[in-house]
Amino acid sequence: MLENQTKNKLDEPVYLFTGEDLFTKNETIEKITKQLNADEFNYSKHSCESINFNEVLNLANTPPTFSDFRIIVLKRIDKLKDKQRKALLEYVQDPISTTCLILTCDDKKQAKKLTSFKKFASFKDFPLLKPAELTSWISGMFQKSGIKAGFGQCKMLAEFVGSDLQALASEIEKLSLFIHDRENKTVTQEDILECVGFTKEENPFRLNNSILYCKKTDALEAIDNLINGGETPFAILSQTYNALKTLFKIRLMKDSGFYNEQEIFNASGLRFDNQKSIIRGSVPSATALGKAFKKIIEVEKTLKSSSVEKPAIMLKSIILIGLSKK
């Protein structure tokens, strides 16, 4: 296996890598390539979706040019035709000693059909990380970049970006550049909202956050941006309702005499620790929020019953009512 691969010595002539974690898989291929020290004339990468298979097979059987090894990466071997797959299987049973052939398959279901290849190759599967593993991986990547990030920040990034490690690595690199001049080198949840894959104007969380923090002007502007970006009025109405519902829960608990910030936080549906400042802040009155819910019902009925030329005006009226100080 790779763990036993020694520099400038071909311990395994054939590797088979399966699984949906493309980032770690590609990292492993890069490590093998560096360890074998093959030059650009003796390294080639091919996708089986568009390939001259006979040419690649002939290349695999050809000794390297002015080098100790030849490396051939053959991606998505599940796309090979039956005749081609049979010919490849014959090769891996008796590969030449100077060619390192790396075979990959990204499709989890198709990988099950490659059992015969596993007998003659050094095999490793790269599954997607589970949520707990993903958070730990993000934490480790932050540390490698010299950045400090708490569990909440790592979890938030995982929720926003998903399990694509390549996308996560790109966002972590972006964050490291974003806070490069910051003395404490610590990423905040606000930094993640600012940086992850969208600008302030495109931020899909902007409307939700503007309502929760009672930033009326920002919320009104966010509605315009969403409408102009093609978002449906019903989707905007849903975002508005959910954010106002959270504020309403907080308002009712505070009015009922709840003073424990953590209890209110847990019961309100807020997700991130930095949002506790919402609880400490000025939350609209129950009366204002109640009027906003009535307006939401009215707007929803109008949108369902007729074609509205300027839905932004109706949607904004909900914000103006709900976030009023009366």
XYZ file of C-alpha atoms in Angstrom:
326
model
C 0.000 0.000 0.000
C 0.882 3.664 -0.199
C 1.936 3.688 3.450
C 4.743 1.268 2.492
C 5.655 2.986 -0.772
C 9.308 3.986 -0.636
C 10.872 6.878 -2.502
C 12.095 6.072 -6.019
C 11.071 2.417 -5.648
C 7.952 0.879 -7.141
C 6.528 -1.364 -4.412
C 3.091 -1.628 -6.019
C 2.728 -1.607 -9.837
C -1.090 -1.283 -9.705
C -3.319 0.745 -7.374
C -7.109 0.764 -7.289
C -8.755 3.700 -5.520
C -12.534 3.867 -5.123
C -14.896 6.132 -3.211
C -16.528 9.558 -3.402
C -13.880 11.498 -1.454
C -12.071 12.884 -4.483
C -9.923 15.304 -2.496
C -8.139 12.689 -0.360
C -7.961 10.346 -3.324
C -6.198 12.975 -5.443
C -3.889 13.825 -2.537
C -2.877 10.152 -2.369
C -2.180 10.047 -6.085
C -0.001 13.163 -5.769
C 1.985 11.529 -2.950
C 2.674 8.455 -5.056
C 3.714 10.618 -7.990
C 6.154 12.618 -5.841
C 7.591 9.506 -4.224
C 8.282 7.852 -7.571
C 9.723 11.085 -8.965
C 8.467 10.520 -12.516
C 8.998 13.448 -14.873
C 6.343 15.038 -17.071
C 7.306 12.897 -20.063
C 6.512 9.744 -18.114
C 3.328 10.867 -16.411
C -0.109 10.818 -18.004
C -3.689 11.055 -16.789
C -6.710 9.775 -18.709
C -10.475 9.631 -18.199
C -12.184 6.479 -19.452
C -15.165 8.538 -20.619
C -13.035 9.758 -23.543
C -10.028 7.563 -24.134
C -8.032 5.772 -26.818
C -7.849 2.623 -24.734
C -5.446 0.655 -26.944
C -3.041 3.578 -26.958
C -3.076 3.783 -23.153
C -2.600 0.033 -22.810
C 0.368 0.146 -25.193
C 1.801 3.011 -23.151
C 1.475 0.966 -19.953
C 3.533 -1.777 -21.609
C 6.213 0.673 -22.760
C 9.319 1.261 -20.584
C 9.803 4.853 -19.358
C 11.930 7.329 -21.309
C 15.101 8.443 -19.470
C 13.435 7.731 -16.130
C 13.041 4.870 -13.675
C 9.245 4.793 -13.787
C 6.198 5.636 -15.829
C 2.985 6.684 -14.048
C -0.421 6.309 -15.680
C -3.579 7.473 -13.913
C -6.701 5.941 -15.385
C -9.823 7.596 -13.970
C -13.402 6.271 -13.912
C -12.561 2.753 -15.076
C -16.231 1.860 -14.535
C -16.855 3.723 -17.830
C -14.806 1.215 -19.837
C -16.607 -1.108 -22.211
C -16.695 -4.805 -21.300
C -14.013 -5.735 -23.840
C -11.728 -2.935 -22.617
C -12.262 -3.860 -18.976
C -11.355 -7.469 -19.747
C -8.130 -6.363 -21.467
C -7.262 -4.116 -18.510
C -7.839 -6.982 -16.084
C -5.446 -9.150 -18.092
C -2.804 -6.415 -17.839
C -3.086 -5.919 -14.063
C -2.539 -9.632 -13.550
C 0.897 -9.300 -15.136
C 1.963 -5.612 -15.158
C 5.443 -4.523 -16.211
C 7.718 -3.543 -13.337
C 8.483 0.003 -14.509
C 4.886 1.242 -14.870
C 2.793 2.425 -11.940
C -0.843 2.162 -13.011
C -3.350 3.988 -10.790
C -6.997 3.093 -11.410
C -9.880 5.087 -9.919
C -13.645 4.722 -9.643
C -15.747 7.465 -8.021
C -19.136 5.755 -8.220
C -19.862 3.758 -5.049
C -22.309 1.398 -6.785
C -20.085 0.754 -9.794
C -17.109 0.045 -7.523
C -18.813 -3.141 -6.363
C -18.314 -4.564 -9.857
C -14.518 -4.234 -9.609
C -13.911 -7.126 -7.203
C -11.741 -8.977 -9.715
C -9.350 -5.985 -9.929
C -8.934 -5.874 -6.143
C -7.185 -9.266 -6.217
C -4.302 -7.886 -8.287
C -4.056 -4.275 -7.110
C -3.226 -2.409 -3.947
C -6.753 -1.342 -3.033
C -8.063 1.540 -0.928
C -11.555 2.998 -0.602
C -12.096 6.712 0.076
C -15.670 7.169 1.417
C -17.129 10.564 2.236
C -16.469 11.580 5.812
C -19.226 11.317 8.404
C -20.381 14.597 10.047
C -18.251 14.113 13.202
C -15.208 13.181 11.090
C -15.849 16.157 8.807
C -15.719 18.641 11.679
C -12.440 17.122 12.906
C -11.003 17.251 9.384
C -11.902 20.936 9.059
C -10.309 21.645 12.447
C -7.121 19.905 11.318
C -7.026 21.861 8.062
C -7.428 25.133 9.953
C -4.506 24.159 12.196
C -2.344 23.340 9.171
C -3.116 26.802 7.825
C -2.106 28.394 11.123
C -5.676 29.454 11.895
C -7.622 29.112 15.131
C -11.233 27.977 14.835
C -13.606 26.625 17.463
C -15.946 23.669 17.154
C -18.865 25.975 16.302
C -16.972 27.559 13.417
C -15.913 24.162 12.046
C -19.452 22.807 12.305
C -20.868 25.914 10.661
C -18.466 25.620 7.721
C -19.374 21.925 7.305
C -23.097 22.766 7.272
C -22.683 25.546 4.712
C -20.271 23.814 2.312
C -21.103 20.118 2.759
C -18.860 17.056 2.548
C -16.896 18.026 -0.582
C -13.377 18.245 0.857
C -12.044 20.060 -2.192
C -14.652 22.789 -1.758
C -13.928 22.926 1.972
C -10.183 23.199 1.374
C -10.808 26.108 -1.008
C -12.982 27.910 1.545
C -10.412 27.360 4.308
C -7.711 28.811 2.063
C -9.981 31.778 1.336
C -10.570 32.313 5.063
C -6.837 32.166 5.799
C -6.257 34.967 3.286
C -9.217 36.912 4.669
C -7.787 37.035 8.214
C -4.117 37.084 7.170
C -3.431 40.426 8.861
C -5.432 39.635 11.975
C -3.174 39.365 15.003
C -4.982 36.513 16.796
C -5.494 34.469 13.585
C -8.938 33.416 14.812
C -11.869 32.771 12.471
C -15.293 33.918 13.629
C -18.703 32.792 12.432
C -19.159 36.257 10.914
C -16.006 35.637 8.827
C -17.542 32.420 7.507
C -20.772 34.181 6.555
C -18.733 36.880 4.831
C -16.474 34.552 2.863
C -18.136 31.260 2.062
C -18.811 31.189 -1.636
C -20.824 34.392 -1.935
C -20.578 38.139 -1.609
C -22.569 40.200 0.857
C -25.151 40.909 -1.848
C -25.456 37.232 -2.816
C -25.417 35.855 0.733
C -28.474 33.540 0.969
C -28.456 33.947 4.763
C -28.518 37.733 4.627
C -32.301 38.125 4.872
C -32.550 35.656 7.755
C -29.705 37.324 9.661
C -30.967 40.848 8.987
C -34.371 39.975 10.466
C -32.899 38.163 13.481
C -30.649 41.127 14.267
C -33.541 43.544 13.558
C -31.621 45.340 10.806
C -34.595 46.687 8.884
C -32.694 48.479 6.094
C -30.499 45.430 5.407
C -33.556 43.153 5.315
C -35.332 45.382 2.789
C -32.218 45.461 0.605
C -31.827 41.689 0.920
C -35.355 41.200 -0.446
C -34.489 43.293 -3.520
C -31.314 41.269 -4.081
C -33.171 37.962 -3.789
C -35.925 39.077 -6.191
C -33.354 40.369 -8.704
C -31.418 37.117 -8.348
C -34.460 35.084 -9.378
C -35.597 33.825 -5.968
C -39.338 33.087 -5.777
C -41.611 35.241 -3.597
C -42.792 32.115 -1.773
C -39.210 31.175 -0.836
C -38.599 34.703 0.476
C -41.897 34.578 2.361
C -40.810 31.295 3.971
C -37.440 32.748 5.043
C -39.162 35.784 6.493
C -41.685 33.698 8.412
C -39.035 31.401 9.922
C -36.878 34.304 11.105
C -39.836 36.189 12.595
C -41.048 32.984 14.268
C -37.673 32.681 16.041
C -37.921 36.289 17.234
C -41.478 35.619 18.426
C -40.306 32.648 20.537
C -37.609 34.791 22.124
C -40.082 37.625 22.752
C -42.614 35.316 24.449
C -39.974 33.727 26.677
C -38.580 37.091 27.735
C -42.105 38.393 28.415
C -42.807 35.278 30.509
C -39.903 36.031 32.794
C -37.182 33.815 31.338
C -33.786 35.257 32.176
C -31.487 32.313 31.515
C -29.804 33.107 28.200
C -28.840 29.497 27.506
C -32.399 28.239 28.069
C -33.819 30.848 25.706
C -31.105 30.004 23.158
C -31.886 26.279 23.298
C -35.645 26.769 23.001
C -35.593 29.451 20.305
C -34.088 27.389 17.489
C -30.983 29.570 17.109
C -28.040 27.517 15.864
C -24.757 29.310 16.515
C -23.217 30.593 19.750
C -22.586 34.076 18.407
C -26.360 34.442 17.895
C -26.838 34.772 21.655
C -26.373 38.491 21.072
C -29.825 38.403 19.421
C -31.320 37.410 22.777
C -29.491 40.227 24.546
C -30.613 42.775 21.973
C -33.881 44.595 21.418
C -36.473 42.112 20.139
C -39.691 43.459 18.517
C -42.843 43.418 20.601
C -45.253 40.481 20.489
C -47.866 42.876 19.071
C -45.654 43.904 16.133
C -44.690 40.307 15.395
C -48.320 39.189 15.634
C -49.306 41.808 13.053
C -46.455 40.601 10.816
C -47.794 37.021 10.906
C -51.251 38.257 9.877
C -49.606 40.152 7.016
C -47.735 36.997 5.953
C -51.071 35.131 5.654
C -52.515 37.995 3.633
C -49.503 38.141 1.300
C -49.493 34.368 0.804
C -53.183 34.395 -0.194
C -52.548 37.225 -2.659
C -49.561 35.465 -4.237
C -51.563 32.250 -4.640
C -54.683 33.877 -6.075
C -53.255 36.346 -8.570
C -50.211 37.424 -10.545
C -48.354 40.141 -8.666
C -46.217 42.566 -10.670
C -44.139 43.848 -7.764
C -44.042 41.183 -5.021
C -41.109 42.960 -3.338
C -43.439 45.702 -2.104
C -45.684 43.222 -0.295
C -42.746 41.274 1.107
C -41.129 44.454 2.383
C -44.347 45.460 4.127
C -43.977 42.404 6.375
C -40.515 43.587 7.444
C -41.723 47.106 8.100
C -44.541 45.797 10.324
C -42.586 43.050 12.110
C -39.484 45.082 12.875
C -41.317 48.209 13.927
C -40.690 49.538 17.437
C -44.403 49.869 18.231
